[in-house]
CSV table of C-alpha atoms and ligand atoms in Angstrom, one decimal:
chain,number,residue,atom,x,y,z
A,1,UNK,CA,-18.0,-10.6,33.2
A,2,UNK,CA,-17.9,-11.8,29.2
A,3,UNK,CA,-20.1,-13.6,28.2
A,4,UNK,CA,-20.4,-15.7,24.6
A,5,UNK,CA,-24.5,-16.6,24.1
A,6,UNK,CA,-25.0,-13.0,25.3
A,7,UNK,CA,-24.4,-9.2,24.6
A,8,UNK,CA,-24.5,-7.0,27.9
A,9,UNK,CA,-24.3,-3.1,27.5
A,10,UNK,CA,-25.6,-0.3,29.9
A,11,UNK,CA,-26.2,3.6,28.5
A,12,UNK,CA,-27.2,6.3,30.9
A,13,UNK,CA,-28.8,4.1,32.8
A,14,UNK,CA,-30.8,1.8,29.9
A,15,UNK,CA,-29.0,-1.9,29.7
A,16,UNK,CA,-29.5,-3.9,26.7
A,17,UNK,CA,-29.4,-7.7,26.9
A,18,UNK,CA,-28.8,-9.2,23.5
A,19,UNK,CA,-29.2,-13.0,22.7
A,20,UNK,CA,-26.0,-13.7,20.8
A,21,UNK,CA,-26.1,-17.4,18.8
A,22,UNK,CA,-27.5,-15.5,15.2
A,23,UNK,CA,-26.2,-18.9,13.1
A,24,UNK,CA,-28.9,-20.9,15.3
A,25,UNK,CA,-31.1,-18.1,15.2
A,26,UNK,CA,-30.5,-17.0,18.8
A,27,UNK,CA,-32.1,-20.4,20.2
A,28,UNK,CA,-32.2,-20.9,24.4
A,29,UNK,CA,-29.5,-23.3,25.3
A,30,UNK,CA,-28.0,-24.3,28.5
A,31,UNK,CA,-24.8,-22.1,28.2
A,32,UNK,CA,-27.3,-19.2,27.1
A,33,UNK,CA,-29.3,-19.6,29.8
A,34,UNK,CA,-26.9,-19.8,32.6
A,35,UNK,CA,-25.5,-17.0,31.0
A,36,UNK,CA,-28.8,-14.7,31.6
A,37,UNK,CA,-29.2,-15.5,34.9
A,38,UNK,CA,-26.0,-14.5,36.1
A,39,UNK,CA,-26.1,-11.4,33.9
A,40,UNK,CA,-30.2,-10.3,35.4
A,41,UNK,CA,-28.4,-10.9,38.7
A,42,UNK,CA,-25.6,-8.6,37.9
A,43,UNK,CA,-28.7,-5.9,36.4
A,44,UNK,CA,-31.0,-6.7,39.5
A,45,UNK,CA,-27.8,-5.6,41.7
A,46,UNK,CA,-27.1,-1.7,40.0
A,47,UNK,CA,-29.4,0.9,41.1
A,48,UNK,CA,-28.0,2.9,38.4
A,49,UNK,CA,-29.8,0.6,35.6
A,50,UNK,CA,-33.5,2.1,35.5
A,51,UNK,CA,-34.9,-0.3,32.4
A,52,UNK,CA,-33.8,-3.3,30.6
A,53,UNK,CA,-34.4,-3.7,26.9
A,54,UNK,CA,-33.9,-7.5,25.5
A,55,UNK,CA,-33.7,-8.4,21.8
A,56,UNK,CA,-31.9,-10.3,19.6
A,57,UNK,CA,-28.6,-10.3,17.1
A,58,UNK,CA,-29.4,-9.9,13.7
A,59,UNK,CA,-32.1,-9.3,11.6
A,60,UNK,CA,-33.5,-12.7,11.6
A,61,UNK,CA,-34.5,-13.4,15.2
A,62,UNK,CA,-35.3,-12.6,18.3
A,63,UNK,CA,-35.1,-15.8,19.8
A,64,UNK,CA,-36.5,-19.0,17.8
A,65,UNK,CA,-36.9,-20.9,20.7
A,66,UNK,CA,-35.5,-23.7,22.8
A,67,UNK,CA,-32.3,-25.2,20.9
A,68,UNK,CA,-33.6,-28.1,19.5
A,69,UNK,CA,-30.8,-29.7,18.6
A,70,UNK,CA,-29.8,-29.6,22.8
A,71,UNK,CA,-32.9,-31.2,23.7
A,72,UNK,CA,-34.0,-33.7,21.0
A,73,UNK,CA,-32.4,-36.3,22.9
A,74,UNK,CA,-33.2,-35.1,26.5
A,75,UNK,CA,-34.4,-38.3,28.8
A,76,UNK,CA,-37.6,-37.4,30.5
A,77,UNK,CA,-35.9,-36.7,33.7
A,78,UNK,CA,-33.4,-34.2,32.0
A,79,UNK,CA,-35.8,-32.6,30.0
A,80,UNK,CA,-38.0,-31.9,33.4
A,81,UNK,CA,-34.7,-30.2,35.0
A,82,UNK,CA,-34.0,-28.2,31.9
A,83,UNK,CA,-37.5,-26.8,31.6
A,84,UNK,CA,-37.4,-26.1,35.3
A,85,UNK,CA,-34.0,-24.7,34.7
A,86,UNK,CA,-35.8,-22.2,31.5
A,87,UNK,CA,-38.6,-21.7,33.6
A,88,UNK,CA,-36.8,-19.9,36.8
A,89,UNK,CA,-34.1,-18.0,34.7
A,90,UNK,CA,-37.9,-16.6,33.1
A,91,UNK,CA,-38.7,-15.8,36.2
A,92,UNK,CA,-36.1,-13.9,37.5
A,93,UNK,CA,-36.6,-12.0,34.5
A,94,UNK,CA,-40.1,-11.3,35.6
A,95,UNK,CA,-39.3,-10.5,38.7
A,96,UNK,CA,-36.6,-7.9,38.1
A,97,UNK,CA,-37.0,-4.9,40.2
A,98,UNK,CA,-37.2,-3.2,37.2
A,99,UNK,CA,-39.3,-3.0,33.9
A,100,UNK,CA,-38.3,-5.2,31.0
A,101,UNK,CA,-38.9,-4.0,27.3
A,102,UNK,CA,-39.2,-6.7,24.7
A,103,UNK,CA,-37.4,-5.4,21.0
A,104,UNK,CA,-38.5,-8.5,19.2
A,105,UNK,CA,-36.5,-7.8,16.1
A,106,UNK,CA,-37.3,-11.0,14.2
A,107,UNK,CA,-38.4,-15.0,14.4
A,108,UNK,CA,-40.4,-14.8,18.9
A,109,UNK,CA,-40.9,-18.7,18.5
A,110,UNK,CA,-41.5,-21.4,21.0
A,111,UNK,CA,-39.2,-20.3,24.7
A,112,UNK,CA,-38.0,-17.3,22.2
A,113,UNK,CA,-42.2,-16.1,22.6
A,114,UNK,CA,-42.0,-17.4,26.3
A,115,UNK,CA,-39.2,-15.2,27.0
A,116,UNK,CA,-40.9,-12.0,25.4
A,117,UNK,CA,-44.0,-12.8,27.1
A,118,UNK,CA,-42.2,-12.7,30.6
A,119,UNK,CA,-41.2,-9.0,29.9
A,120,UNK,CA,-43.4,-6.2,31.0
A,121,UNK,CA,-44.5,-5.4,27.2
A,122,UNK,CA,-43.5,-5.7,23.8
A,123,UNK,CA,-42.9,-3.9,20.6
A,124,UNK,CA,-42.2,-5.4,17.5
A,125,UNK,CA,-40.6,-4.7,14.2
A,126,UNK,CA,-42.7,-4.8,11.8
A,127,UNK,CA,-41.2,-8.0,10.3
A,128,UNK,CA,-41.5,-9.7,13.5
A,129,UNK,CA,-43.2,-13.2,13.6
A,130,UNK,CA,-44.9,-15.0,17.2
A,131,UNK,CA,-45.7,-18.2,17.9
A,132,UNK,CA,-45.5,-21.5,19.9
A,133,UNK,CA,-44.6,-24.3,17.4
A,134,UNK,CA,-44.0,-26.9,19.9
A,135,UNK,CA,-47.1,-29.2,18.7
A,136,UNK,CA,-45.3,-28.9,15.3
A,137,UNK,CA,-42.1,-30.5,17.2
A,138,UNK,CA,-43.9,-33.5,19.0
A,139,UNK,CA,-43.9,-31.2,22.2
A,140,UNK,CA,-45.5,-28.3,24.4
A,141,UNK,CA,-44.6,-25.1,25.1
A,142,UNK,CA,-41.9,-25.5,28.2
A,143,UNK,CA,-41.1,-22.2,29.5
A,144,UNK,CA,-44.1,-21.1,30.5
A,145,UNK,CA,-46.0,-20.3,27.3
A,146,UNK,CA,-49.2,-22.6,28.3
A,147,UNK,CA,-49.8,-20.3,31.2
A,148,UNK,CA,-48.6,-16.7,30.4
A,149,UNK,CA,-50.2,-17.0,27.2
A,150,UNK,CA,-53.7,-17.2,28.1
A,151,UNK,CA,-53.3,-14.7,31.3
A,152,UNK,CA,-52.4,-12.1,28.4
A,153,UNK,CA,-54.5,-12.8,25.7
A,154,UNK,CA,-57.0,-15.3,27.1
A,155,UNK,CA,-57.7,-18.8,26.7
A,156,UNK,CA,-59.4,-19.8,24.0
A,157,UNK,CA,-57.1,-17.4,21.6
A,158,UNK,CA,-54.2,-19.0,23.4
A,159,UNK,CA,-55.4,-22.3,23.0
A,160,UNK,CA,-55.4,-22.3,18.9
A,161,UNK,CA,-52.2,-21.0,18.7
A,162,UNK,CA,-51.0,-23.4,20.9
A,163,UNK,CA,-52.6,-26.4,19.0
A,164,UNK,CA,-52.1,-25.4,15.8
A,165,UNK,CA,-48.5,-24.1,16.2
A,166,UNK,CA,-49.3,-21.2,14.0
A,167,UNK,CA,-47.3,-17.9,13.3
A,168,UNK,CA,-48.4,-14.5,13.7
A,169,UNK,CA,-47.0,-11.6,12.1
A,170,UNK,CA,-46.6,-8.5,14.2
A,171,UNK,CA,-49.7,-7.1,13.2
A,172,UNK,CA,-51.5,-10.1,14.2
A,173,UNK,CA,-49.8,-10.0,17.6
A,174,UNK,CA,-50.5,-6.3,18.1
A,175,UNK,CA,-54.3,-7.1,17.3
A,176,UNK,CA,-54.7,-9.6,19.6
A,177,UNK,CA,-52.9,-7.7,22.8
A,178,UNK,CA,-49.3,-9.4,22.6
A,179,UNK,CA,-47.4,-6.5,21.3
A,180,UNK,CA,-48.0,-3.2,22.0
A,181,UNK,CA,-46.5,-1.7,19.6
A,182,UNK,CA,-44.8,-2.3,15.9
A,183,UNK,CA,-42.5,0.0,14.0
A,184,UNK,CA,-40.6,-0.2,10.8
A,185,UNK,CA,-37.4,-2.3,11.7
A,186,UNK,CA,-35.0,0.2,11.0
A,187,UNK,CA,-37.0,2.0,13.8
A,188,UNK,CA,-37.4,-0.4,16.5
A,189,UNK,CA,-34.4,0.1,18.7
A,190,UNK,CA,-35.2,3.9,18.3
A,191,UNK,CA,-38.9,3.8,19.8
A,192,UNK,CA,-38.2,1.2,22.3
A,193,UNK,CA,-34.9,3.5,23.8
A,194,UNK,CA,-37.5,6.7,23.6
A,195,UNK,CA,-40.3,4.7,25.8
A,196,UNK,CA,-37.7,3.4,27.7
A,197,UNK,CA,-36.0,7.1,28.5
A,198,UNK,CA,-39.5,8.1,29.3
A,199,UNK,CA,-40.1,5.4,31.9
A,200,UNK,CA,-36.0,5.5,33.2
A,201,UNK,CA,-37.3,9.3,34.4
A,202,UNK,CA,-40.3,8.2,36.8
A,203,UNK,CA,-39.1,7.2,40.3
A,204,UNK,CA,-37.4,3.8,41.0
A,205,UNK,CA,-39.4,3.1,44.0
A,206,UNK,CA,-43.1,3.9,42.5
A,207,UNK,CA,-42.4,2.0,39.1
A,208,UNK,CA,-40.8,-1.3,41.2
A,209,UNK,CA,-44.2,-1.4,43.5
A,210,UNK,CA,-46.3,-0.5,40.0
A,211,UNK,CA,-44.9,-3.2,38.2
A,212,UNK,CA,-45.1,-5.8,41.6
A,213,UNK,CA,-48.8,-4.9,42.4
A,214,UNK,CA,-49.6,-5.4,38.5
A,215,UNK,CA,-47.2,-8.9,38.5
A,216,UNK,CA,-48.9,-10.6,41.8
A,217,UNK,CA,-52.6,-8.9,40.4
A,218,UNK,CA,-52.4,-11.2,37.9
A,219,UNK,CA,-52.2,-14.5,40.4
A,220,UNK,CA,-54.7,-13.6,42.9
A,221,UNK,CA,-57.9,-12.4,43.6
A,222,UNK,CA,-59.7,-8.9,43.1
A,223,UNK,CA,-59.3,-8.8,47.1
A,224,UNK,CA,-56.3,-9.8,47.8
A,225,UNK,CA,-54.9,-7.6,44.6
A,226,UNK,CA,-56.8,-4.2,46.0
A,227,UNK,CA,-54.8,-4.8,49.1
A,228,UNK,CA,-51.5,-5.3,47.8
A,229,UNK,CA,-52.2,-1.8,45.4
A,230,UNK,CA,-53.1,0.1,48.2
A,231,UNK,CA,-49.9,-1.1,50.6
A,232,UNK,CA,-48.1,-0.2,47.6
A,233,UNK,CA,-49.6,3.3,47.3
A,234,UNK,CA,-49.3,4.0,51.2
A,235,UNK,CA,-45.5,3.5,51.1
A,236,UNK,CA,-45.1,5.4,47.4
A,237,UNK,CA,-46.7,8.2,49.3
A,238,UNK,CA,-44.4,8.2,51.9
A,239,UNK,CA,-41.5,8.7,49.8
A,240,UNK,CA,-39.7,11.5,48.7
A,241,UNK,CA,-40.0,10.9,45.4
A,242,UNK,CA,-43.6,11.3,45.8
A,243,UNK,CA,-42.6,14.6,48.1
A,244,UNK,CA,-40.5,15.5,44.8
A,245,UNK,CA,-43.5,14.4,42.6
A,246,UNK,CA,-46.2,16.0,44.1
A,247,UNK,CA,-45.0,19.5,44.7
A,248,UNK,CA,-43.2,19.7,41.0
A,249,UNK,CA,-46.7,19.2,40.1
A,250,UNK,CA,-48.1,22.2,42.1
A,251,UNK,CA,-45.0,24.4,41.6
A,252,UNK,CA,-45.5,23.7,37.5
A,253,UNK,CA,-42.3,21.9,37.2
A,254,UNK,CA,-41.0,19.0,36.2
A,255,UNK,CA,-39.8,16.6,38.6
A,256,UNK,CA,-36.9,14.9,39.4
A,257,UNK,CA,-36.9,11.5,41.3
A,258,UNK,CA,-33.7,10.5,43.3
A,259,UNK,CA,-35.3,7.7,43.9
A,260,UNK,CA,-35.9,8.0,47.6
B,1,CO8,N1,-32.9,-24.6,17.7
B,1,CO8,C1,-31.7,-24.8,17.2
B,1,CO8,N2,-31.3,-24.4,16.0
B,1,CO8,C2,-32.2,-23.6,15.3
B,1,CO8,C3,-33.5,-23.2,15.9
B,1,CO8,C4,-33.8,-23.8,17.2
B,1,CO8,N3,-34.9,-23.5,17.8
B,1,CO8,N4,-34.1,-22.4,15.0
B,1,CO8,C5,-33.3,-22.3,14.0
B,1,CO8,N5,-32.2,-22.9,14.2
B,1,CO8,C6,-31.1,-23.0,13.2
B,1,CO8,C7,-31.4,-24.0,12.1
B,1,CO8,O1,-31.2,-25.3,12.4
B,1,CO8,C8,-30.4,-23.5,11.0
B,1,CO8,O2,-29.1,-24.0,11.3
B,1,CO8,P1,-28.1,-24.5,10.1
B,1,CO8,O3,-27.8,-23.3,9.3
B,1,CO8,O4,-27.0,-25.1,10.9
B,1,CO8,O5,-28.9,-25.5,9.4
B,1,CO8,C9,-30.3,-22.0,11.3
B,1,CO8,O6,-30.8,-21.8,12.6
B,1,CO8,C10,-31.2,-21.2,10.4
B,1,CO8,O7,-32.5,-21.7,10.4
B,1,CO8,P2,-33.3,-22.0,9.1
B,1,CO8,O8,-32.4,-22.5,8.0
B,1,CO8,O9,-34.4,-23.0,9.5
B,1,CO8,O10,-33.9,-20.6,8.7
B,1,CO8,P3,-35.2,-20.2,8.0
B,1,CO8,O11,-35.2,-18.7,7.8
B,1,CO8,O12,-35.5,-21.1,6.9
B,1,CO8,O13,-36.4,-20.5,9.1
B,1,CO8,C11,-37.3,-20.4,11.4
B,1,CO8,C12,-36.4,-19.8,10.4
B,1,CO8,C13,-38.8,-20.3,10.9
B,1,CO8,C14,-37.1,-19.7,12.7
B,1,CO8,C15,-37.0,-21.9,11.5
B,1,CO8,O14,-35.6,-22.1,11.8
B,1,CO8,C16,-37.7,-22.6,12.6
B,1,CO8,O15,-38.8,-23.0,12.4
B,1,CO8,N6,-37.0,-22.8,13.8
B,1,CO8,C17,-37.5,-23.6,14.9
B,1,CO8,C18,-38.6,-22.9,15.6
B,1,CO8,C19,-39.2,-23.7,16.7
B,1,CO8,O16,-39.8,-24.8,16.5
B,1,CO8,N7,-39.1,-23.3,18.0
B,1,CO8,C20,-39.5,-24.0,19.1
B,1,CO8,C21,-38.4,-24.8,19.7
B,1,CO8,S1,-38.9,-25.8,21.1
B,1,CO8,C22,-39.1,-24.7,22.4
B,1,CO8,O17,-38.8,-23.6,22.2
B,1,CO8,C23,-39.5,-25.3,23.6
B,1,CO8,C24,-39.3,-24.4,24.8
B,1,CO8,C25,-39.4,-25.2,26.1
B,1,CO8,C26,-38.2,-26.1,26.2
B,1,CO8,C27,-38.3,-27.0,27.4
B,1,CO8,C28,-37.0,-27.8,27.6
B,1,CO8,C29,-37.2,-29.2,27.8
């Protein structure tokens, strides 16, 4: 399928999802969005696709938010749908069976930071620049910002950028836990595809129950998370990746997962 808000490509089993609008700095509108949840269908559906890596066209931006020209004159009713609308093409991109690198290559602002905050992790140029303006704007975060936010970097940190609307630069963001990583800009694409090469080697099944135990952890008790890791772990060890795994280990090889 073509697509015009987006950029789809796929390389030895890495895809790349670019947001494509760089004269409105790559800002979430309806076509964009529709567009991104048929394309993470279409990724969700190829085993051969081991990692996705999103980021943005340009230098400018990744994404600088929701397009605010689409929704300044949004009735309350309309503007309820679209942020449901934002908020479940968000998660299915959380929920991919697969993990999600965020290359934030510029301007993370407002659903733009929502959207990088839904991925598994993030590295950063070093130009990069975070934030949730929306107070700024007469409005609140609508894509999920109030509540990933202070899961990742707690609530009191969340809560000042949130009511102040302020930017971070990517060496703010890395010292405060949002980004794991920043690199010079001329090598972000480079670092992300080597962490994501790394990761693309390790076993589809073991990295899809890592990343679920980690994603429902996160809403749920000590308890009931324990449980689900150790489920998880039961049926990794079943597999024959963990077969492959285990005995490359003791034969002093390195493995190769099929996937099994
Ligand atoms: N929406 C639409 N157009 C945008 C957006 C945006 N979010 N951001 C930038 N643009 C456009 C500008 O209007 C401008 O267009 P034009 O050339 O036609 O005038 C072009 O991109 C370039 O922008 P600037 O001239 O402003 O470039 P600067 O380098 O001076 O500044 C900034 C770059 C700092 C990124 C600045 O453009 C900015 O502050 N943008 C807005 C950031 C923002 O407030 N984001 C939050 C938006 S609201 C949101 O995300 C809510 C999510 C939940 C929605 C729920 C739905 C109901």
């Amino acid at each position: 399928m073509s697509y015009e808000c987006i950029v789809l490509t796929v390389d030895n089993g890495l895809a790349t999802l670019t947001f494509d609008r760089p004269k409105a700095m790559n800002a979430l509108n309806g076509a964009l969005l529709r567009e991104l949840s048929s394309a993470l269908q279409t990724i969700a559906a190829d085993e051969e696709i081991r990692v996705l890596v999103l980021t943005g066209a340009g230098d400018k931006a990744f994404v600088a938010g929701a397009d605010i020209k689409e929704i300044q004159h949004l009735t309350p009713l309309a503007a309820r749908h679209f942020a449901q609308f934002g908020q479940a093409v968000i998660d299915q991109l959380q929920q991919l069976p697969i993990p999600v690198i965020a290359a934030v290559n510029g301007y993370a602002l407002g659903g733009g930071c929502e959207m990088a905050l839904a991925c598994d992790f993030i590295y950063a140029s070093e130009t990069a620049t975070f934030g949730l303006p929306e107070i700024s704007l007469g409005i609140i975060p609508g894509f999920g910002g109030t509540q990933r936010l202070p899961r990742l970097i707690g609530a009191n940190l969340a809560r000042e950028l949130i009511f102040t609307g302020k930017f971070l630069s990517a060496a703010e963001a890395k010292a405060i836990g949002l980004v794991n990583t920043c690199l010079p800009a001329d090598q972000l694409m480079a670092g992300v595809y080597e962490v994501a090469r790394n990761i693309a080697r390790k076993g589809r099944a073991s990295l899809q129950t890592a990343k679920e135990a980690v994603r429902q952890g996160l809403n749920c008790d000590l308890k009931t998370g324990l449980a689900i890791e150790r489920d998880g772990f039961a049926l990794c060890l079943a597999s024959s990746d963990a077969q492959e795994g285990t005995t490359a280990f003791l034969e002093k090889r390195k493995a190769v997962f099929n996937g099994g």
